[in-house]
Short mmCIF file of C-alpha atoms in Angstrom, two decimals:
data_model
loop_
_atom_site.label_atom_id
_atom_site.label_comp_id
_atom_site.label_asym_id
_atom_site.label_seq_id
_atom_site.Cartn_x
_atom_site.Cartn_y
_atom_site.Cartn_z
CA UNK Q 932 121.31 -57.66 173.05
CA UNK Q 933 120.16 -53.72 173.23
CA UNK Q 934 120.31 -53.11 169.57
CA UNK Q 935 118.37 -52.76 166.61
CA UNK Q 936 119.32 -53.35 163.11
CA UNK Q 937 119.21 -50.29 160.68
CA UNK Q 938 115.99 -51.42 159.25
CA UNK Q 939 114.19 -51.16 162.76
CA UNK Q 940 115.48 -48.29 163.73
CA UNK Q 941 112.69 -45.65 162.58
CA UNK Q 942 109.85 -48.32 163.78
CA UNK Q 943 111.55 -48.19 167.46
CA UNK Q 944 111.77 -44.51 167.23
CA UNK Q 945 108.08 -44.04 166.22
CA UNK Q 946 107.12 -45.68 169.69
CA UNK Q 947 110.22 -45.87 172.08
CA UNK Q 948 110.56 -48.72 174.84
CA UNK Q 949 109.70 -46.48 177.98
CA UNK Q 950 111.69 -48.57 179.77
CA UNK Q 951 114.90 -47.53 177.95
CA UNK Q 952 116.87 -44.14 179.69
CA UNK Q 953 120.32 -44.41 177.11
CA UNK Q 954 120.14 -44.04 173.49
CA UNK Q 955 123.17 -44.22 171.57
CA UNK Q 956 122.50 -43.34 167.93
CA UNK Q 957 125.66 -43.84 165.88
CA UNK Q 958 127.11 -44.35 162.51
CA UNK Q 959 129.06 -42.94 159.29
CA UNK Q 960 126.09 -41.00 158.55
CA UNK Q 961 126.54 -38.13 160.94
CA UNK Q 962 123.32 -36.29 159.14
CA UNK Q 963 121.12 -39.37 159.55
CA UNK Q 964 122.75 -39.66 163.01
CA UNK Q 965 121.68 -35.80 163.63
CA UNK Q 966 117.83 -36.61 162.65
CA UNK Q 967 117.23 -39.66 164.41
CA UNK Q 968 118.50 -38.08 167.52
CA UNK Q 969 116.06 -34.91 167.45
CA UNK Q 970 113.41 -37.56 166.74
CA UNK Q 971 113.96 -39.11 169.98
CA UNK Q 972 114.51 -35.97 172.02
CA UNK Q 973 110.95 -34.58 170.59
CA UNK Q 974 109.27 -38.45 171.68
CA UNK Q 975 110.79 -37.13 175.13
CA UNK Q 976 108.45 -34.45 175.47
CA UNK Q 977 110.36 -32.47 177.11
CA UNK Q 978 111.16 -28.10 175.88
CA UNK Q 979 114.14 -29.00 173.58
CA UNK Q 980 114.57 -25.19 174.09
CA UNK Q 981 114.35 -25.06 178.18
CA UNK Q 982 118.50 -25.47 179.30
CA UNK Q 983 116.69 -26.96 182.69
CA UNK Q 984 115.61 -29.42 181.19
CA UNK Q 985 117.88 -30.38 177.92
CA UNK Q 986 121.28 -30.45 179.13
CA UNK Q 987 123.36 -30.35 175.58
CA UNK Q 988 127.31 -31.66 176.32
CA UNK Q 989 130.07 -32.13 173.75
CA UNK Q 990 131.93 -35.69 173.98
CA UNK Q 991 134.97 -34.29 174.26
CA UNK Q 992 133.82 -32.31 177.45
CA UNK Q 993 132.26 -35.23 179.03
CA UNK Q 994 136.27 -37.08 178.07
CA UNK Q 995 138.11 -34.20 180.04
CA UNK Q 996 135.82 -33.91 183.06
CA UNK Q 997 135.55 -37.54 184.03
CA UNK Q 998 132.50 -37.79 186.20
CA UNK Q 999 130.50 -35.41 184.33
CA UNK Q 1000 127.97 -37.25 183.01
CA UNK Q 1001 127.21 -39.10 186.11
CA UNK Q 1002 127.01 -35.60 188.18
CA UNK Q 1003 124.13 -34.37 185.31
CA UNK Q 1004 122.52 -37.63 185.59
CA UNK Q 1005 121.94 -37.67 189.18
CA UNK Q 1006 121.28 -34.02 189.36
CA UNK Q 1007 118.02 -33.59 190.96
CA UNK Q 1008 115.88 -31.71 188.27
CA UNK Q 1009 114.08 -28.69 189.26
CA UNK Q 1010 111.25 -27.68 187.48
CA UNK Q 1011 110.61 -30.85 185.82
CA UNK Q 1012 110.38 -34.09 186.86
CA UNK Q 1013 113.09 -35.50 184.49
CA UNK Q 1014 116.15 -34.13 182.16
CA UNK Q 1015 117.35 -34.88 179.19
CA UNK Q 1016 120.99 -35.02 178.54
CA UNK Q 1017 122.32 -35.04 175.04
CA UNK Q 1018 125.93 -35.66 174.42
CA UNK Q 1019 126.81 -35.21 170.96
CA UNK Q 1020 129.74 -35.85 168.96
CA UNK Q 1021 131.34 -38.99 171.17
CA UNK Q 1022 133.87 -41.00 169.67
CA UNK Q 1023 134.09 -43.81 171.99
CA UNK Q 1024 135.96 -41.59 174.68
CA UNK Q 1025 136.82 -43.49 176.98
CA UNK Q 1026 135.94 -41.31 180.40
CA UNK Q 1027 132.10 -41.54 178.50
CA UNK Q 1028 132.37 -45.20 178.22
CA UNK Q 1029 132.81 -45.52 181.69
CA UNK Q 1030 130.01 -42.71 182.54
CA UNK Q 1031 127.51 -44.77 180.65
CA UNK Q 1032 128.93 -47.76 181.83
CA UNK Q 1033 127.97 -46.89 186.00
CA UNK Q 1034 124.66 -45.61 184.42
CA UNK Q 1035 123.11 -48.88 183.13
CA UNK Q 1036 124.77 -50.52 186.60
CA UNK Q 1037 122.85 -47.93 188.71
CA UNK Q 1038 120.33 -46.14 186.53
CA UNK Q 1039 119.71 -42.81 187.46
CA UNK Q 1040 115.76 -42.52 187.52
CA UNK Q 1041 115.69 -38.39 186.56
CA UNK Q 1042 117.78 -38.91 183.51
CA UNK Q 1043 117.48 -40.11 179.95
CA UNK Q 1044 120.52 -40.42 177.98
CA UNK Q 1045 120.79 -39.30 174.31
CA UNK Q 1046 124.71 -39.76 172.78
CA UNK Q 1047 125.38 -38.96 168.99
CA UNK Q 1048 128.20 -40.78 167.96
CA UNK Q 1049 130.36 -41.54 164.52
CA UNK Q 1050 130.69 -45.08 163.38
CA UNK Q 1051 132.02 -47.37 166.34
CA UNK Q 1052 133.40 -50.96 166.08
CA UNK Q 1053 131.40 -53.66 167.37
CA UNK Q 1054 132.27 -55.03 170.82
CA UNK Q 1055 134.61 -52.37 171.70
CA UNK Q 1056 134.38 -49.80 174.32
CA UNK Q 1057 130.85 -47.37 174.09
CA UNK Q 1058 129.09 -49.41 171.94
CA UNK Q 1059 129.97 -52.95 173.73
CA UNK Q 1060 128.67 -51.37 177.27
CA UNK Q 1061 125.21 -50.22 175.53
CA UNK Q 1062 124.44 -53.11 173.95
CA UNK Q 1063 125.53 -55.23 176.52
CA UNK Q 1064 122.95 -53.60 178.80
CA UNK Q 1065 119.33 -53.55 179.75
CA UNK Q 1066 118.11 -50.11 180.26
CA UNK Q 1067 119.90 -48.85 177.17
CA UNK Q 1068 119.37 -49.17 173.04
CA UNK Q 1069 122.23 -49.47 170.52
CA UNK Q 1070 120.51 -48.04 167.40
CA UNK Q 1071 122.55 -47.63 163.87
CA UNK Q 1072 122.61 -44.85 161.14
CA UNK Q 1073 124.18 -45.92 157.84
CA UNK Q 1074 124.11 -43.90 154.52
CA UNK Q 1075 120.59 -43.85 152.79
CA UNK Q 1076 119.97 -46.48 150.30
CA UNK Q 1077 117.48 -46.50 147.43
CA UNK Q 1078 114.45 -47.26 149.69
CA UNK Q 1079 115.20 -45.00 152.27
CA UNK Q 1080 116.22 -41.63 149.54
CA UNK Q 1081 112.47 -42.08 147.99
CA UNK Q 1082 110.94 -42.04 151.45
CA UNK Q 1083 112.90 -38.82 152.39
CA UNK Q 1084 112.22 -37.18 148.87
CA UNK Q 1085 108.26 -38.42 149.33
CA UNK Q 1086 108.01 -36.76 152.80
CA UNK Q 1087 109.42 -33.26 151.59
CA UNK Q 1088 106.97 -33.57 148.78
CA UNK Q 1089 103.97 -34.36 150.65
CA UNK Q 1090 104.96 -31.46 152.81
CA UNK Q 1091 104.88 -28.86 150.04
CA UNK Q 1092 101.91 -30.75 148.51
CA UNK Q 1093 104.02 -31.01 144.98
CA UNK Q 1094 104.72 -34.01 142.51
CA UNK Q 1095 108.15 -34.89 140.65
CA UNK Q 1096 108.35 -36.72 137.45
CA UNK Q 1097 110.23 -40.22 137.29
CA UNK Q 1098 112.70 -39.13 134.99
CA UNK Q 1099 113.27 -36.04 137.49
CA UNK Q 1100 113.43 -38.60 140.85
CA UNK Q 1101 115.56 -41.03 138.77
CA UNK Q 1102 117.78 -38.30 138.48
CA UNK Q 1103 117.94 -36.98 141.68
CA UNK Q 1104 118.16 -40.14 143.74
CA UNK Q 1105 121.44 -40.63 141.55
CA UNK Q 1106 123.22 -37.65 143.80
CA UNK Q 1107 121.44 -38.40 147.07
CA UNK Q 1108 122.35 -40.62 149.86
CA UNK Q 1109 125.85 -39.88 151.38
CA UNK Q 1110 124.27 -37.86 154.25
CA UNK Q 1111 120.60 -37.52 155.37
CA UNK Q 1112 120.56 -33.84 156.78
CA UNK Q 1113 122.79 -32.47 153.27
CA UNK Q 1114 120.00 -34.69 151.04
CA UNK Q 1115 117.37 -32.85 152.85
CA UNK Q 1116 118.57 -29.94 152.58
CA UNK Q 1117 119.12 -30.57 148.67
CA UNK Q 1118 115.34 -31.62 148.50
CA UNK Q 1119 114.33 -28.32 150.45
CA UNK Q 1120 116.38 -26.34 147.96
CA UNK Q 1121 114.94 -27.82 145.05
CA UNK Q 1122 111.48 -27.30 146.34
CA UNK Q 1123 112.35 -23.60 146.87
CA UNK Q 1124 113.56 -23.51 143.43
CA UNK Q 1125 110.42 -24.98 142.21
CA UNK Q 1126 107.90 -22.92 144.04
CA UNK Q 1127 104.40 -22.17 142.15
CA UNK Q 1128 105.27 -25.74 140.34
CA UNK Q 1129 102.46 -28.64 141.02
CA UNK Q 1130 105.01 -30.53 139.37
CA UNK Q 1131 109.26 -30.77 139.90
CA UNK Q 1132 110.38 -32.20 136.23
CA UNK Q 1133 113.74 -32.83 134.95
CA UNK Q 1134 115.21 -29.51 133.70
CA UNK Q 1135 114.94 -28.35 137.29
CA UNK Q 1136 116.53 -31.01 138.52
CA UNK Q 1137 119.44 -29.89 136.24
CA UNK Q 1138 118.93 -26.39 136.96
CA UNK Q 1139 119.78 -26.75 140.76
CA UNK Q 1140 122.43 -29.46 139.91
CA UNK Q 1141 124.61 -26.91 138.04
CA UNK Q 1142 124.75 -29.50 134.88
CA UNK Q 1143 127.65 -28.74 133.21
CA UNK Q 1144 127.78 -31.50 130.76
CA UNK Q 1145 128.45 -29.47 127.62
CA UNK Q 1146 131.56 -28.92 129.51
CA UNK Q 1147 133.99 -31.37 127.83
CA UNK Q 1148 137.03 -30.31 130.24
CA UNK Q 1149 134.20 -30.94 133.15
CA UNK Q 1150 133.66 -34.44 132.28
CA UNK Q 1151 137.34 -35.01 131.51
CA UNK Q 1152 138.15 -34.24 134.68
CA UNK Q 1153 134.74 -36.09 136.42
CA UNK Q 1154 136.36 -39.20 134.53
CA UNK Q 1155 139.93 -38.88 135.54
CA UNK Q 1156 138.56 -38.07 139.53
CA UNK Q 1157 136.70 -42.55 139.27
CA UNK Q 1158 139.54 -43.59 137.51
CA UNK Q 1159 137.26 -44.20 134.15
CA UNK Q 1160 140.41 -43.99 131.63
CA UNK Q 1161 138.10 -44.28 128.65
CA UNK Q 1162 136.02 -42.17 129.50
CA UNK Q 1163 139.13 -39.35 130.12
CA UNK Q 1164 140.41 -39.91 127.32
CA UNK Q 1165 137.22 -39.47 125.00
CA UNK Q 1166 136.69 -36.19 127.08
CA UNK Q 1167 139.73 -34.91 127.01
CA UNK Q 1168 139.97 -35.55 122.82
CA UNK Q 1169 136.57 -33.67 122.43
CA UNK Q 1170 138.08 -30.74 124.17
CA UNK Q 1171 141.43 -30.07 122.18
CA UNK Q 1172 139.44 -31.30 119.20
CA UNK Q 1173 137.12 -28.69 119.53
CA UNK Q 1174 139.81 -25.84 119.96
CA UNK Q 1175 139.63 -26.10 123.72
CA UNK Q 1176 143.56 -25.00 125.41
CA UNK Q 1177 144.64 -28.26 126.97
CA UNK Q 1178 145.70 -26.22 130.38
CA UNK Q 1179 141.94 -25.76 131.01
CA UNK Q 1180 141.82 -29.49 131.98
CA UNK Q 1181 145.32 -29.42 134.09
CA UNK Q 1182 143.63 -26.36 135.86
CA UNK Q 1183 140.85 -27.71 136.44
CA UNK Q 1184 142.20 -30.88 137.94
CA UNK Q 1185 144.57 -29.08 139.85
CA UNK Q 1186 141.69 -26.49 141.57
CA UNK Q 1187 139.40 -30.15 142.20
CA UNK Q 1188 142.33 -31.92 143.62
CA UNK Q 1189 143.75 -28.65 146.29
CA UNK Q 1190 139.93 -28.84 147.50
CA UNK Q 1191 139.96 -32.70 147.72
CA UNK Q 1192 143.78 -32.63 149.77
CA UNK Q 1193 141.92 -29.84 151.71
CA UNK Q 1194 138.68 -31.93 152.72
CA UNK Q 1195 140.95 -34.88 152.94
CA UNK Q 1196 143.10 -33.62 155.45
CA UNK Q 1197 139.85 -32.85 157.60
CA UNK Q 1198 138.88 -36.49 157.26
CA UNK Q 1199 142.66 -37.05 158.60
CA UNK Q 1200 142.61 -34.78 161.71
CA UNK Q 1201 139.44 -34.78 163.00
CA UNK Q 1202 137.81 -38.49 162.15
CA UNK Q 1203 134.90 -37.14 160.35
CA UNK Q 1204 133.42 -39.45 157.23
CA UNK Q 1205 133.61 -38.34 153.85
CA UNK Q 1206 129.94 -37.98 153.44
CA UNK Q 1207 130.18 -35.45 156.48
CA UNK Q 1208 133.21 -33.76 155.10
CA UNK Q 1209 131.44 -32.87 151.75
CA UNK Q 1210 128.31 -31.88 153.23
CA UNK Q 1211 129.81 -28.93 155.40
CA UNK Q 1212 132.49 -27.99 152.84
CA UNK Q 1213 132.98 -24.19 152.03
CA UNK Q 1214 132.23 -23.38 149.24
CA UNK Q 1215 129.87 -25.82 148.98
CA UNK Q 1216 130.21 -28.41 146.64
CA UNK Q 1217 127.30 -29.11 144.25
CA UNK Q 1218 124.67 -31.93 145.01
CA UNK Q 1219 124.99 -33.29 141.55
CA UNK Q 1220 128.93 -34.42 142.57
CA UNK Q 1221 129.05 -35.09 146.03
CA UNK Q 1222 128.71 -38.90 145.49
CA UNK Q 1223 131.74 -38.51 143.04
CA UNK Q 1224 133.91 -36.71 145.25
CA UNK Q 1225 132.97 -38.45 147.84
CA UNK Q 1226 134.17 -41.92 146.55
CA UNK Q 1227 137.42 -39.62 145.27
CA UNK Q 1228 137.97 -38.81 149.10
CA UNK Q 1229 137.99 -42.29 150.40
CA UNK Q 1230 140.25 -43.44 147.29
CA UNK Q 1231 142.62 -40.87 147.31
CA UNK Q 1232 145.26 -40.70 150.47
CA UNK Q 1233 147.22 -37.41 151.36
CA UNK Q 1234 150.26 -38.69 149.84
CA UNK Q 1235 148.83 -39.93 147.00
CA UNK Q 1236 147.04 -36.30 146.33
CA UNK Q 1237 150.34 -34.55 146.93
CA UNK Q 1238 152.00 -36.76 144.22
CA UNK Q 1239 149.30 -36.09 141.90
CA UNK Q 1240 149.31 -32.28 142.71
CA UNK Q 1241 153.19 -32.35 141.61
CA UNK Q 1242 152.90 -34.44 138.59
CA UNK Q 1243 150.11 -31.84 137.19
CA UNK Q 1244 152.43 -28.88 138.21
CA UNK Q 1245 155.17 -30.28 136.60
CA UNK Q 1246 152.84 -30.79 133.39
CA UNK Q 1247 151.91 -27.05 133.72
CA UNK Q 1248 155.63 -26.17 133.56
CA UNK Q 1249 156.30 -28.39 130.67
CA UNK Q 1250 153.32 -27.41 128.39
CA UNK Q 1251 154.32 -23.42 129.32
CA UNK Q 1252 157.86 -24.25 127.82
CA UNK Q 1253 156.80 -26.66 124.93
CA UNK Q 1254 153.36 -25.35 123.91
CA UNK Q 1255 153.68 -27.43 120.37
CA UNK Q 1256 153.53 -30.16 122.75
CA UNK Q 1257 150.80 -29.16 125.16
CA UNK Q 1258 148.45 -31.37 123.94
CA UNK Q 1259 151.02 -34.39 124.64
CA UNK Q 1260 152.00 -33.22 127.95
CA UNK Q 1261 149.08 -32.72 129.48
CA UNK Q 1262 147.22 -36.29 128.18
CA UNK Q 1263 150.31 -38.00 129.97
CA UNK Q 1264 150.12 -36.18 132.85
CA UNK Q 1265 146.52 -36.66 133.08
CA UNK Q 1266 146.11 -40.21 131.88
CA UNK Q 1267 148.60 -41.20 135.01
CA UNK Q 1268 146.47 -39.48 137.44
CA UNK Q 1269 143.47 -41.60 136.19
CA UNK Q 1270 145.51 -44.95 136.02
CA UNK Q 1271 146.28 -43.84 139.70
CA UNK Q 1272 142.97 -43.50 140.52
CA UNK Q 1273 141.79 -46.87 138.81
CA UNK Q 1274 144.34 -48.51 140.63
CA UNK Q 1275 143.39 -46.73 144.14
CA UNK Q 1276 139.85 -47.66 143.33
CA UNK Q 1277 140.87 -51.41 143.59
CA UNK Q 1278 141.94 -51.60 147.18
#
């Protein structure tokens, strides 16, 4: 079989089987995906800059004009002596399937094959011809675990020649993982942040996180998103005990849930990951809750975020005409949203 499991993927990438000319690199992690895939293209030696000789193709152009790939692939190259083509974003078309399909029948000798893809069911169409063949690798990107976070986080250190405390990695690692490129580019920041330092220690770590723990309606909110009632309900008690308006918290949920429906319906049309969604989402959201909102992405349907949306505007209604019973209101309101989400959370 052409494949590799996720633990031997880097190790094939650091020295490539020459004799392989496709490369399908795919996965939820769409960042991890990205990286791996500019790894290979650089083992290539070829000008990743020269259009002669990197042809770059969508998957969804190679879907409409069948034939496509095969034409590039046995397009004589002319001022090298092979080409790179690098289709990106393939979803197991089916017009690709069969592109790649002809190529590992009758390799084309001028061509290597790179294809990004998202995550793709074993045995079935793209993935099932690539792994089925000889001349081709099958090579999966999942999200990051523990391991594989440090090793990122040590290679942007070594790179800036700086040190982090345990504390401070212990609390990082906690909000990395969904998505290589985005926990990268959270590393980068931080090092940024922490320029002139020999050392990265925990309060910046919470300085580029945006900790907003003194924030009781925050955490209320945080704990209603995983479904924790407890927890809510603690939070939400600190808050009106402490003089806190109990609409702070239904606003709050309310502004976190329109940006989930938003990122959710993005998952919905255009088969993107959760991890992926977060990562490019405008405004950005901060490092220190992606993992959160992720998990609230995958748990929470469309439907299910429309309901809660109505229950909380409802609430909002209520507490405006009964504001001796605000505090009342808005607990119920939000204590059913977090029972929802405990009971989503069990699927």
């Amino acid at each position: 079989m052409a494949q590799k499991k996720a633990f031997e993927v880097d190790s094939w990438l650091a020295r490539p089987d020459q004799r392989i000319s496709i490369v399908l690199l795919y996965g939820p992690d769409r960042g991890l995906v990205s990286e791996r895939a500019k790894a290979f293209a650089e083992k290539t030696g070829l000008p990743l800059d020269d259009p002669f000789s990197v042809v770059r193709l969508e998957g969804s152009e190679v879907d409409r004009d069948e034939g496509r790939l095969l034409d590039e692939a046995r397009t004589v190259p002319m001022f090298s002596d092979r080409r790179l083509l690098w289709v990106r974003n393939a979803t197991g078309q089916k017009a690709l399937a069969e592109d790649v399909k002809a190529l590992t029948a009758e390799p084309a000798p001028d061509a290597i094959i790179l294809i990004e893809a998202g995550d793709l069911k074993k045995g079935v169409g793209l993935r099932a011809v690539v792994e089925g063949a000889d001349n081709a690798m099958a090579l999966p990107c999942y999200a990051d675990e523990a391991r594989d976070i440090d090793t990122v986080i040590d290679d942007e250190l070594r790179k800036a020649g700086m040190s982090m405390t345990l504390e401070a990695r212990q609390a990082l690692r906690r909000n990395l993982g969904g998505d290589r490129l985005a926990s990268r580019g959270e590393i980068e920041k931080l090092i940024l942040y922490a320029h002139g330092q020999k050392e990265i220690g925990l309060e910046d770590i919470r300085a580029m996180s945006g900790d907003v723990s003194g924030a009781s309606f925050d955490d209320a909110v945080d704990a209603l998103l995983e479904g924790k009632i407890g927890d809510f309900d603690t939070a939400f008690t600190r808050h009106c005990q402490s003089g806190g308006p109990p609409f702070l918290v239904l606003s709050s949920a309310m502004r976190q849930l329109q940006q989930i429906q938003v990122m959710r319906g993005q998952m919905d049309s255009g088969g993107r990951n959760a991890a992926s969604v977060v990562a490019g989402a405008r405004p950005p959201v901060f490092f220190s809750r992606r993992k959160l909102v992720e998990k609230a992405l995958e748990r929470w349907s469309s439907d299910a975020l429309s309901r809660a949306l109505t229950r909380l505007q409802t609430a909002v209604l209520q507490t405006r005409r009964r504001p001796d019973l605000s505090v009342a209101l808005a607990r119920q309101a939000l204590l059913g949203i977090a029972v929802e989400s405990a009971r989503l959370g069990q699927r």
